[in-house]
Coordinates of C-alpha atoms in Angstrom, one line a residue:
M1 CA -48.1 -22.4 -58.1
D2 CA -47.0 -22.0 -54.5
I3 CA -43.9 -19.8 -54.1
I4 CA -43.4 -19.7 -50.3
H5 CA -41.1 -22.4 -48.9
L6 CA -39.1 -23.1 -45.8
L7 CA -35.4 -22.3 -45.9
P8 CA -32.9 -25.2 -45.3
D9 CA -31.4 -25.2 -41.8
N10 CA -27.9 -24.3 -43.0
I11 CA -29.2 -21.1 -44.7
A12 CA -31.4 -20.2 -41.8
N13 CA -28.4 -20.7 -39.4
Q14 CA -26.2 -18.5 -41.6
I15 CA -28.8 -15.7 -41.6
A16 CA -29.1 -15.9 -37.8
A17 CA -25.4 -15.9 -37.5
G18 CA -25.2 -12.6 -39.3
E19 CA -26.9 -10.9 -36.4
V20 CA -24.8 -12.5 -33.7
V21 CA -21.4 -13.1 -35.3
Q22 CA -20.3 -9.9 -37.0
R23 CA -16.5 -10.3 -36.5
P24 CA -14.1 -12.3 -34.3
A25 CA -14.8 -10.0 -31.4
S26 CA -18.5 -11.2 -31.4
I27 CA -17.3 -14.8 -30.9
V28 CA -15.0 -13.7 -28.0
K29 CA -17.9 -11.9 -26.3
E30 CA -20.3 -14.9 -26.5
L31 CA -17.7 -17.4 -25.4
L32 CA -16.5 -15.3 -22.4
E33 CA -20.1 -14.7 -21.3
N34 CA -20.8 -18.4 -21.4
S35 CA -17.7 -19.0 -19.2
V36 CA -18.9 -16.4 -16.7
D37 CA -22.4 -18.0 -16.6
A38 CA -20.8 -21.4 -16.0
G39 CA -19.4 -20.1 -12.7
A40 CA -15.7 -20.1 -13.8
D41 CA -13.1 -18.3 -11.7
I42 CA -10.2 -18.8 -14.1
I43 CA -10.7 -17.9 -17.8
E44 CA -8.1 -18.0 -20.6
L45 CA -8.5 -16.3 -23.9
R46 CA -6.2 -17.2 -26.8
V47 CA -6.4 -15.6 -30.3
V48 CA -4.3 -16.2 -33.4
D49 CA -4.1 -13.7 -36.3
A50 CA -6.6 -11.4 -34.5
G51 CA -9.1 -14.2 -34.3
K52 CA -9.2 -14.9 -38.0
T53 CA -7.3 -18.2 -37.7
S54 CA -8.5 -19.3 -34.2
I55 CA -10.2 -18.2 -31.0
Q56 CA -9.9 -20.4 -27.9
V57 CA -11.6 -19.9 -24.5
I58 CA -10.7 -22.2 -21.6
D59 CA -12.5 -22.1 -18.3
N60 CA -12.8 -24.1 -15.1
G61 CA -16.6 -23.8 -14.9
K62 CA -19.1 -26.5 -14.2
G63 CA -18.8 -28.0 -17.8
M64 CA -21.4 -30.0 -19.7
S65 CA -22.4 -33.6 -20.2
E66 CA -22.2 -35.2 -23.6
T67 CA -26.0 -34.7 -24.1
D68 CA -25.9 -31.1 -23.1
A69 CA -22.8 -30.5 -25.3
R70 CA -24.6 -31.8 -28.3
L71 CA -27.8 -29.9 -27.6
A72 CA -26.0 -26.6 -26.9
F73 CA -25.3 -26.2 -30.6
E74 CA -29.0 -26.3 -31.6
R75 CA -30.8 -23.1 -32.1
H76 CA -32.7 -21.7 -29.1
A77 CA -31.3 -24.4 -26.8
T78 CA -30.4 -22.8 -23.5
S79 CA -30.3 -23.5 -19.8
K80 CA -30.8 -19.9 -18.8
I81 CA -34.6 -19.5 -19.3
S82 CA -37.6 -21.9 -19.7
E83 CA -40.5 -19.5 -20.2
A84 CA -41.2 -16.0 -21.5
A85 CA -41.6 -14.6 -18.0
D86 CA -37.9 -15.4 -17.3
L87 CA -36.9 -12.7 -19.7
F88 CA -37.7 -10.2 -17.0
N89 CA -35.9 -12.0 -14.3
L90 CA -32.5 -12.5 -15.9
H91 CA -29.4 -13.1 -13.8
T92 CA -27.2 -14.5 -16.5
M93 CA -25.3 -12.9 -19.5
G94 CA -26.8 -15.2 -22.1
F95 CA -30.4 -16.4 -22.5
R96 CA -31.4 -16.7 -26.2
G97 CA -29.6 -19.9 -27.0
E98 CA -28.4 -18.6 -30.4
A99 CA -24.7 -17.9 -29.8
L100 CA -23.2 -21.4 -30.2
A101 CA -25.5 -22.3 -33.1
S102 CA -24.5 -19.1 -34.9
I103 CA -20.8 -19.6 -34.2
A104 CA -20.9 -23.2 -35.5
A105 CA -22.7 -22.1 -38.6
V106 CA -19.8 -19.9 -39.8
S107 CA -16.7 -21.7 -38.5
Q108 CA -15.1 -25.0 -37.5
V109 CA -15.7 -25.6 -33.8
E110 CA -14.1 -28.0 -31.4
L111 CA -15.4 -28.4 -27.8
I112 CA -13.8 -30.4 -25.0
T113 CA -15.8 -30.4 -21.7
R114 CA -16.3 -32.3 -18.5
T115 CA -18.5 -31.9 -15.5
I116 CA -17.3 -32.5 -11.9
D117 CA -19.4 -35.7 -11.7
D118 CA -18.0 -37.3 -14.8
E119 CA -14.7 -39.2 -14.8
V120 CA -14.0 -38.5 -18.5
G121 CA -15.1 -35.7 -20.7
V122 CA -16.3 -35.5 -24.3
K123 CA -14.8 -34.0 -27.5
L124 CA -17.1 -32.7 -30.1
C125 CA -16.0 -31.5 -33.6
L126 CA -18.3 -29.5 -35.9
N127 CA -17.6 -28.3 -39.5
G128 CA -20.0 -25.6 -40.1
P129 CA -23.4 -26.7 -38.7
K130 CA -22.6 -30.4 -39.2
F131 CA -21.3 -32.8 -36.5
V132 CA -18.1 -34.5 -37.5
E133 CA -17.3 -36.6 -34.4
S134 CA -17.9 -37.1 -30.7
T135 CA -15.2 -39.0 -28.7
P136 CA -14.5 -39.4 -25.0
V137 CA -11.4 -37.6 -23.8
A138 CA -9.5 -37.0 -20.6
C139 CA -9.7 -33.4 -19.6
P140 CA -10.0 -31.1 -16.5
R141 CA -13.4 -29.9 -15.4
G142 CA -14.8 -27.0 -17.4
A143 CA -15.0 -26.3 -21.1
Q144 CA -12.5 -25.6 -23.9
F145 CA -14.0 -23.9 -27.0
L146 CA -11.7 -23.7 -30.0
V147 CA -13.2 -21.8 -33.0
N148 CA -11.1 -22.1 -36.2
N149 CA -11.4 -20.3 -39.6
I150 CA -14.2 -17.9 -39.0
F151 CA -16.4 -17.4 -42.1
F152 CA -14.6 -20.2 -43.9
N153 CA -17.9 -21.1 -45.7
M154 CA -18.7 -17.4 -46.3
P155 CA -15.8 -15.9 -48.2
A156 CA -17.6 -12.7 -49.0
R157 CA -18.1 -12.0 -45.2
R158 CA -14.4 -12.9 -44.6
R159 CA -13.2 -10.3 -47.1
F160 CA -15.1 -7.6 -45.2
L161 CA -13.0 -8.2 -42.1
K162 CA -10.6 -5.3 -41.2
S163 CA -6.9 -5.4 -40.6
D164 CA -5.5 -7.4 -37.7
T165 CA -4.9 -4.3 -35.7
T166 CA -8.5 -3.3 -36.0
E167 CA -9.9 -6.7 -35.3
L168 CA -7.6 -7.2 -32.3
K169 CA -8.6 -3.8 -30.9
C170 CA -12.3 -4.9 -31.1
I171 CA -11.4 -8.1 -29.3
F172 CA -9.7 -6.2 -26.5
Q173 CA -12.8 -4.0 -26.1
E174 CA -15.0 -7.0 -25.5
Y175 CA -12.4 -8.6 -23.3
E176 CA -12.1 -5.4 -21.2
R177 CA -15.8 -5.0 -20.8
I178 CA -16.3 -8.5 -19.4
A179 CA -13.1 -8.6 -17.3
L180 CA -13.8 -5.2 -15.8
I181 CA -17.2 -6.1 -14.3
H182 CA -15.9 -9.4 -13.0
P183 CA -12.9 -8.7 -10.8
D184 CA -13.6 -11.9 -8.8
I185 CA -12.5 -13.9 -11.9
E186 CA -8.9 -14.3 -13.0
F187 CA -8.4 -13.6 -16.7
S188 CA -5.4 -14.4 -19.0
F189 CA -4.9 -13.3 -22.6
Y190 CA -2.7 -15.0 -25.2
K191 CA -1.9 -13.4 -28.5
D192 CA -0.4 -15.7 -31.2
N193 CA 0.6 -18.2 -28.5
E194 CA 2.3 -15.5 -26.4
K195 CA 1.0 -14.5 -23.0
T196 CA 0.2 -10.8 -23.0
H197 CA -1.0 -10.3 -19.5
T198 CA -2.9 -11.8 -16.5
L199 CA -5.6 -10.1 -14.5
P200 CA -5.5 -11.4 -10.9
T201 CA -8.6 -11.3 -8.8
G202 CA -9.2 -8.3 -6.6
S203 CA -11.5 -5.3 -6.1
F204 CA -13.2 -3.3 -8.8
K205 CA -10.8 -0.5 -8.5
K206 CA -7.8 -2.8 -8.7
R207 CA -9.2 -4.3 -11.9
I208 CA -9.5 -0.8 -13.4
I209 CA -5.9 -0.1 -12.5
D210 CA -4.7 -3.5 -13.9
L211 CA -6.5 -2.8 -17.2
F212 CA -5.7 0.9 -17.7
G213 CA -2.5 1.6 -15.8
T214 CA -1.5 3.0 -12.4
S215 CA -1.8 6.6 -13.6
I216 CA -5.6 6.4 -13.5
D217 CA -5.6 5.7 -9.8
K218 CA -5.1 9.3 -8.7
T219 CA -7.9 10.6 -11.0
L220 CA -10.7 8.3 -9.7
L221 CA -13.4 9.5 -7.2
P222 CA -15.6 6.8 -5.6
V223 CA -19.4 6.9 -6.3
N224 CA -21.8 5.2 -4.0
V225 CA -25.6 5.7 -3.6
E226 CA -28.5 3.4 -2.9
T227 CA -32.1 4.2 -3.5
T228 CA -35.4 2.3 -3.9
I229 CA -35.0 2.6 -7.7
V230 CA -31.3 1.8 -8.3
K231 CA -28.0 1.2 -6.5
I232 CA -25.1 3.0 -8.1
T233 CA -21.4 2.2 -7.3
G234 CA -18.2 2.8 -9.1
F235 CA -15.8 5.6 -9.9
V236 CA -15.7 8.9 -11.9
G237 CA -12.7 10.9 -13.0
T238 CA -11.7 14.3 -11.7
P239 CA -12.2 17.5 -13.8
E240 CA -8.4 17.7 -14.2
S241 CA -8.3 14.3 -15.9
A242 CA -10.7 15.3 -18.7
R243 CA -9.4 15.0 -22.2
Q244 CA -10.7 15.1 -25.8
K245 CA -10.1 11.5 -26.8
G246 CA -9.3 8.2 -25.1
S247 CA -11.6 8.6 -22.1
R248 CA -12.7 5.3 -20.6
Q249 CA -16.5 5.4 -20.1
F250 CA -18.4 2.3 -19.0
F251 CA -21.9 1.6 -17.8
F252 CA -22.9 -1.7 -16.4
V253 CA -26.3 -2.8 -15.3
N254 CA -26.7 -6.0 -13.2
G255 CA -23.2 -7.1 -14.4
R256 CA -23.9 -6.5 -18.1
Y257 CA -22.1 -3.8 -20.2
M258 CA -24.5 -1.4 -21.9
R259 CA -24.4 1.7 -24.1
H260 CA -26.7 4.5 -22.9
P261 CA -26.3 7.9 -24.5
Y262 CA -29.1 9.3 -22.3
F263 CA -27.3 8.4 -19.1
H264 CA -24.0 9.6 -20.6
R265 CA -25.5 13.1 -20.9
A266 CA -26.3 13.0 -17.1
I267 CA -22.6 12.6 -16.4
Q268 CA -21.6 15.3 -18.8
S269 CA -24.2 17.6 -17.3
A270 CA -22.7 17.1 -13.8
F271 CA -19.3 18.4 -15.3
E272 CA -20.9 21.4 -17.0
R273 CA -18.8 24.6 -16.6
L274 CA -16.1 22.5 -14.9
I275 CA -14.5 21.1 -18.1
P276 CA -14.5 22.4 -21.7
S277 CA -17.4 21.3 -23.8
D278 CA -15.1 19.3 -26.2
K279 CA -13.6 17.2 -23.4
Q280 CA -14.8 14.2 -21.4
V281 CA -13.9 12.4 -18.2
S282 CA -13.6 8.7 -17.6
Y283 CA -16.2 6.9 -15.5
F284 CA -17.0 3.4 -14.4
Y285 CA -20.6 3.1 -13.1
C286 CA -22.3 -0.1 -11.9
L287 CA -26.1 0.0 -11.7
D288 CA -28.1 -2.6 -9.8
V289 CA -31.7 -2.6 -10.8
D290 CA -34.6 -4.9 -10.3
P291 CA -34.5 -7.2 -13.4
S292 CA -38.2 -6.8 -13.8
K293 CA -37.7 -3.1 -14.4
I294 CA -35.4 -3.5 -17.4
D295 CA -35.6 -5.1 -20.9
V296 CA -32.4 -6.5 -22.3
N297 CA -34.1 -8.3 -25.2
I298 CA -34.1 -5.5 -27.7
H299 CA -30.8 -6.0 -29.6
P300 CA -28.9 -9.1 -30.8
T301 CA -25.7 -7.9 -29.0
K302 CA -27.6 -7.2 -25.8
T303 CA -25.8 -3.9 -25.2
E304 CA -28.9 -1.7 -25.5
I305 CA -31.3 -1.8 -22.5
K306 CA -34.6 -0.2 -21.8
F307 CA -35.4 1.1 -18.3
E308 CA -38.8 1.5 -16.8
D309 CA -37.6 4.4 -14.5
E310 CA -35.2 6.0 -17.0
Q311 CA -35.8 9.7 -16.1
A312 CA -35.6 9.0 -12.4
I313 CA -32.3 7.1 -12.8
W314 CA -31.0 10.0 -15.0
Q315 CA -31.7 12.5 -12.1
I316 CA -30.0 10.1 -9.6
L317 CA -26.9 9.8 -11.8
L318 CA -26.7 13.6 -12.1
A319 CA -27.1 14.1 -8.4
V320 CA -24.7 11.5 -7.2
T321 CA -22.0 12.7 -9.6
R322 CA -22.3 16.3 -8.4
E323 CA -22.3 15.1 -4.8
T324 CA -19.1 13.1 -5.4
L325 CA -17.4 16.1 -7.0
G326 CA -18.4 18.3 -4.0
T327 CA -17.5 15.8 -1.3
F328 CA -14.0 15.3 -2.6
N329 CA -13.4 19.0 -3.3
A330 CA -13.2 18.4 -7.1
V331 CA -15.3 21.5 -7.7
P332 CA -13.5 24.9 -7.2
V333 CA -14.8 26.9 -4.3
M334 CA -14.4 30.5 -3.2
D335 CA -13.0 31.2 0.2
F336 CA -14.9 34.4 1.1
E337 CA -12.8 35.1 4.2
K338 CA -9.6 35.2 2.2
S339 CA -11.2 36.8 -0.8
A340 CA -12.3 39.8 1.3
T341 CA -8.7 40.5 2.4
P342 CA -6.7 42.4 -0.1
A343 CA -3.2 41.1 -0.8
I344 CA -1.2 44.1 0.6
P345 CA 2.6 43.6 1.0
T346 CA 3.7 43.6 4.7
Y347 CA 5.9 46.6 5.8
N348 CA 9.2 45.4 7.1
P349 CA 11.4 48.3 8.5
D350 CA 14.4 46.0 8.9
V351 CA 15.0 45.7 5.2
T352 CA 14.0 49.2 4.1
L353 CA 16.9 51.4 3.0
S354 CA 16.9 55.2 3.2
P355 CA 17.2 57.0 -0.1
R356 CA 20.7 58.4 -1.0
I357 CA 21.4 61.5 -3.0
D358 CA 24.6 62.0 -4.8
V359 CA 25.6 65.6 -5.4
D360 CA 28.4 66.8 -7.7
K361 CA 30.0 69.5 -5.4
S362 CA 32.4 70.7 -8.1
Y363 CA 29.6 71.7 -10.5
N364 CA 29.3 75.5 -11.0
P365 CA 26.4 76.6 -13.1
F366 CA 27.9 80.0 -13.8
Q367 CA 31.0 78.5 -15.5
S368 CA 30.9 77.5 -19.1
H369 CA 32.2 74.0 -19.9
Q370 CA 32.1 71.6 -22.8
D371 CA 29.5 68.8 -22.8
N372 CA 31.4 65.5 -23.1
R373 CA 28.3 63.6 -24.2
T374 CA 28.3 62.4 -27.8
R375 CA 26.0 64.4 -30.0
V376 CA 24.2 63.0 -33.0
N377 CA 25.2 64.7 -36.3
T378 CA 22.0 65.7 -38.0
A379 CA 23.5 67.8 -40.7
N380 CA 22.9 65.2 -43.3
W381 CA 19.7 63.9 -41.9
Q382 CA 18.6 62.5 -45.3
K383 CA 21.2 59.7 -44.9
L384 CA 19.2 58.3 -42.0
Y385 CA 16.8 56.8 -44.4
D386 CA 19.4 55.0 -46.5
V387 CA 19.1 51.9 -44.4
M388 CA 15.4 51.5 -45.3
P389 CA 14.6 49.3 -48.3
R390 CA 13.4 51.0 -51.4
T391 CA 10.1 49.7 -52.6
D392 CA 10.8 50.6 -56.3
V393 CA 13.9 48.4 -56.5
R394 CA 13.6 44.6 -56.9
P395 CA 15.7 42.7 -54.2
Q396 CA 19.1 41.6 -55.6
T397 CA 18.7 37.8 -55.2
S398 CA 18.2 34.9 -57.5
D399 CA 14.9 33.0 -57.8
A400 CA 14.1 30.5 -55.0
D401 CA 12.4 27.2 -55.1
I402 CA 9.1 26.7 -56.8
I403 CA 6.0 26.4 -54.7
A404 CA 3.7 23.7 -56.0
N405 CA 0.1 25.1 -56.3
Q406 CA -2.5 22.4 -57.1
E407 CA -5.1 25.0 -58.0
S408 CA -3.1 27.4 -60.1
S409 CA 0.1 27.7 -62.2
E410 CA 3.5 27.6 -60.5
Q411 CA 4.7 30.8 -58.9
I412 CA 8.4 31.7 -58.4
I413 CA 9.2 33.0 -54.9
N414 CA 11.8 35.7 -54.7
C415 CA 12.9 36.6 -51.2
E416 CA 15.5 39.0 -49.8
Q417 CA 17.4 37.1 -47.0
N418 CA 18.4 40.0 -44.8
E419 CA 17.1 41.4 -41.5
N420 CA 14.6 43.8 -43.1
T421 CA 12.9 41.2 -45.3
F422 CA 10.6 39.6 -42.8
L423 CA 7.7 40.9 -40.7
Q424 CA 5.7 38.9 -38.2
Y425 CA 2.0 39.7 -37.8
G426 CA 0.4 37.4 -35.3
R427 CA 0.9 33.9 -36.4
Y428 CA 1.9 34.9 -39.9
I429 CA 5.3 35.6 -41.5
I430 CA 5.1 38.3 -44.2
T431 CA 7.8 38.6 -46.8
Q432 CA 8.3 39.9 -50.4
A433 CA 7.8 37.7 -53.4
R434 CA 8.2 38.4 -57.1
S435 CA 4.5 38.6 -57.7
G436 CA 3.5 40.3 -54.5
L437 CA 3.4 39.7 -50.8
M438 CA 3.8 36.2 -49.4
L439 CA 2.0 35.3 -46.1
I440 CA 3.1 32.1 -44.3
D441 CA 1.4 30.5 -41.4
Q442 CA 4.4 29.8 -39.1
H443 CA 2.8 26.9 -37.2
R444 CA 1.7 25.1 -40.4
A445 CA 5.1 25.8 -42.0
H446 CA 6.9 24.2 -39.1
V447 CA 4.5 21.2 -39.1
R448 CA 5.5 20.6 -42.8
I449 CA 9.2 21.0 -42.0
L450 CA 9.1 18.6 -39.0
Y451 CA 6.8 16.1 -40.9
D452 CA 9.4 15.9 -43.7
K453 CA 12.2 15.4 -41.2
F454 CA 10.4 12.6 -39.3
I455 CA 9.3 10.8 -42.4
D456 CA 12.9 10.9 -43.7
D457 CA 14.1 9.6 -40.3
I458 CA 11.6 6.7 -40.3
Q459 CA 12.3 5.6 -43.9
N460 CA 16.1 5.8 -43.6
E461 CA 16.2 4.9 -39.8
T462 CA 18.4 7.8 -39.2
G463 CA 16.5 9.4 -36.2
I464 CA 18.9 10.6 -33.5
S465 CA 17.8 9.7 -30.0
Q466 CA 18.5 12.1 -27.1
G467 CA 18.9 10.1 -23.9
L468 CA 16.9 11.2 -20.8
L469 CA 18.6 11.7 -17.5
F470 CA 15.9 9.7 -15.8
P471 CA 13.7 7.2 -17.7
E472 CA 10.0 8.0 -17.9
L473 CA 7.8 5.1 -16.9
F474 CA 4.2 4.5 -18.1
Q475 CA 1.6 1.8 -18.0
L476 CA -0.5 0.7 -21.0
S477 CA -3.8 -1.2 -21.3
P478 CA -4.0 -4.4 -23.3
S479 CA -5.4 -2.7 -26.3
Q480 CA -2.7 0.0 -26.2
I481 CA 0.0 -2.8 -26.0
V482 CA -1.2 -4.1 -29.3
I483 CA -0.7 -0.7 -30.9
I484 CA 2.7 0.1 -29.5
K485 CA 4.1 -3.2 -30.5
R486 CA 3.0 -2.6 -34.0
I487 CA 4.5 0.8 -34.3
M488 CA 7.6 0.2 -32.1
P489 CA 10.0 -0.2 -35.0
D490 CA 8.9 3.2 -36.5
L491 CA 9.1 4.8 -33.1
H492 CA 12.7 3.6 -32.8
A493 CA 13.5 4.7 -36.3
V494 CA 12.3 8.3 -35.5
G495 CA 14.4 8.5 -32.3
F496 CA 12.4 7.0 -29.5
D497 CA 14.2 4.6 -27.2
I498 CA 11.4 2.6 -25.5
S499 CA 12.0 -0.6 -23.5
D500 CA 9.4 -3.2 -22.5
L501 CA 9.5 -3.9 -18.8
G502 CA 6.8 -6.5 -18.9
G503 CA 3.3 -6.6 -17.6
G504 CA 2.2 -3.6 -19.6
S505 CA 5.0 -1.3 -18.2
Y506 CA 7.3 0.6 -20.5
A507 CA 10.2 3.0 -20.0
I508 CA 11.2 5.9 -22.3
N509 CA 15.0 6.1 -22.2
G510 CA 15.4 8.6 -25.1
V511 CA 13.3 10.8 -27.4
P512 CA 13.9 12.2 -30.8
A513 CA 16.5 15.0 -30.9
G514 CA 14.9 18.4 -30.8
V515 CA 11.9 17.4 -28.7
E516 CA 13.6 17.0 -25.3
K517 CA 11.5 19.9 -23.8
K518 CA 8.3 18.1 -24.5
K519 CA 6.7 15.5 -22.1
P520 CA 7.8 12.1 -23.4
V521 CA 5.0 10.1 -21.9
E522 CA 2.4 12.6 -23.1
M523 CA 3.8 12.4 -26.7
V524 CA 3.7 8.6 -26.7
M525 CA 0.2 8.5 -25.3
Q526 CA -1.0 11.0 -27.9
L527 CA 0.4 8.8 -30.6
L528 CA -1.4 5.8 -29.3
E529 CA -4.7 7.7 -28.9
K530 CA -4.6 9.2 -32.3
Y531 CA -3.4 6.1 -34.0
N532 CA -5.6 5.5 -37.1
E533 CA -7.2 2.1 -37.0
K534 CA -7.4 2.1 -40.8
G535 CA -3.6 2.4 -41.0
S536 CA -2.9 -1.2 -41.9
A537 CA -0.6 -0.1 -44.7
K538 CA 2.9 0.7 -43.5
E539 CA 3.1 4.0 -45.2
V540 CA -0.1 5.2 -43.5
V541 CA 1.2 4.1 -40.1
R542 CA 4.4 6.0 -40.6
S543 CA 2.6 9.1 -41.9
S544 CA 0.4 9.1 -38.9
I545 CA 3.4 8.9 -36.5
A546 CA 5.3 11.7 -38.3
L547 CA 2.2 14.0 -38.5
N548 CA 1.3 13.6 -34.8
L549 CA 4.9 14.2 -33.7
A550 CA 5.2 17.2 -36.0
K551 CA 1.9 18.8 -34.7
S552 CA 2.9 18.2 -31.0
N553 CA 6.4 19.8 -31.5
A554 CA 5.7 22.6 -34.0
L555 CA 5.9 26.3 -33.2
T556 CA 2.8 27.8 -31.8
G557 CA 1.0 30.5 -33.7
S558 CA 1.7 33.1 -30.9
Q559 CA 5.4 32.4 -30.6
I560 CA 7.6 35.5 -31.3
L561 CA 10.4 34.9 -33.8
S562 CA 13.5 36.8 -34.7
N563 CA 14.4 37.8 -38.2
E564 CA 16.9 35.0 -38.3
E565 CA 14.4 32.4 -37.1
M566 CA 11.8 33.5 -39.7
A567 CA 14.4 33.4 -42.4
H568 CA 15.3 29.8 -41.3
I569 CA 11.7 28.7 -41.4
V570 CA 11.1 30.2 -44.9
S571 CA 14.3 28.7 -46.2
Q572 CA 13.5 25.2 -44.9
L573 CA 9.9 25.4 -46.1
L574 CA 11.0 26.2 -49.7
Q575 CA 13.2 23.1 -49.7
S576 CA 10.2 20.9 -49.2
N577 CA 8.7 19.1 -52.1
T578 CA 5.2 20.3 -51.1
P579 CA 5.6 23.6 -49.3
K580 CA 2.1 24.8 -50.3
Y581 CA 0.1 22.5 -48.0
T582 CA 0.5 20.7 -44.7
P583 CA 0.4 16.9 -44.7
D584 CA -3.3 16.9 -43.8
G585 CA -4.1 19.4 -46.6
K586 CA -4.2 22.8 -44.9
V587 CA -2.8 25.8 -46.8
I588 CA 0.5 27.1 -45.6
V589 CA 1.4 29.9 -48.1
V590 CA -0.8 32.6 -49.6
I591 CA 0.5 35.2 -52.2
L592 CA -1.2 38.5 -52.5
G593 CA -0.5 39.7 -56.1
E594 CA -0.2 43.4 -57.1
D595 CA -3.6 43.3 -58.7
K596 CA -5.2 41.9 -55.5
I597 CA -3.5 44.6 -53.4
S598 CA -4.6 47.3 -55.8
A599 CA -8.2 46.1 -55.6
L600 CA -8.1 46.2 -51.8
L601 CA -6.8 49.8 -51.8
K602 CA -9.3 51.2 -54.2

């Protein structure tokens, strides 16, 4: 009995769609690339419910005839290539002819399109892979793709979609990659029928600034080199702009975004010993290579590319980055002429005063006289030690709060609240407990205290805002706008006063009381960078905000504290419901019992 058979077209299309359409961002990528290939200079992207409900891309490209529109949804139907050799001479974003067929297989699609030669356009409706209707319609030149209910016929795949924040972040990433490399195209973005921003046409640098804010302008150094192998243009960040997270790093080859860890190491090598090993700089590199020297047909998403001259390009990237740093004095240099001259203060006789000697002319060494200075009475010298605490007497205080220990039984802390109780050793506060010595990490203790305060302020909306004398202005990228709008109510609840100025610009008018000495913009940017994309639950979002604020404003481990300050820290810590651990699970308090101390002193 034969057991091998052909799969039905609908099942084959759904299998192929699994490679191309992984989430709403995949549809955005494919539709935007089609609009770019169609020669559009104005493109609109509209998403509803992070693309789960609908995704619409409108362009003014050359459009399609009715025949082409029908054929476009067939598998391997494309206008980009006609033979295998064309795969090594690509000048378009798409070429496989699988995108529209894959999108139609897992969603409900509506296409309205018209060419410049046609008086009326055509409207096609598809439900899954099946055509529903085709009708003439009046419309402008170009194409309007409307994709509704992604994975409506694959409920298992739909359940695997992440939160709206995560999916919208992925959509913005694809949008940024395509908009960044095409500054000659005007892009507009609409979220839930509300226009978020518009990117006007301009230069490559202007597009970077429009996407990532004006603050990045001062940190960009131009890169430009042309060789027989590759032409490289773009920008790289200065060493001072390096940071641990949130660096914008983009490679483009022939107008196509790509990921290339090997080339990334070339950039990092150029900054070796200029920045810490755990930090990175932003860069925007555009590579122009002979299409016959690369292979883009190795991954469904077309973001991985093979280069024939990979090692040579690596060396060129390293050399041009180092040359750029040296040309713009981004690398620290030593001035040997100044270094050879010791910094000796200049002698100025005009301001020098002669020494004066005061002599007591009435003093007679041969006459006896009484010394009026106060003498210390040392007759009862034993009383000098009465102020020292006796180690054999338990401090006269009542029991304090209970420290919750998840690994052992509860321990009662008994502290003496006076000036001789506390001792600071490095980052640790040492005090006496009923069962031994208590060691407290002052930084972690303050993190716990501040975290409890911020959480309480957010839940009860009782955060006090301290107004700034001058508002602090900052610019956000589209992906950051999504995050700040989501967490804005909690930021207001904790004490931030932030106003939306439009166009991605925001102003900080007030900050939570007690953190006025911190840099407001830096605090907000850290909150956005460290925002947990899995934090769809409101409690997780609030916890993330409170923890990041607590860490950025807590005492440092090297800060010297007075006895009163240490007593205040310990008192507040013991009032917490969980004083044993920080919110992220690090130990705050350790108690050395008498048996442990005795074992150490044997």
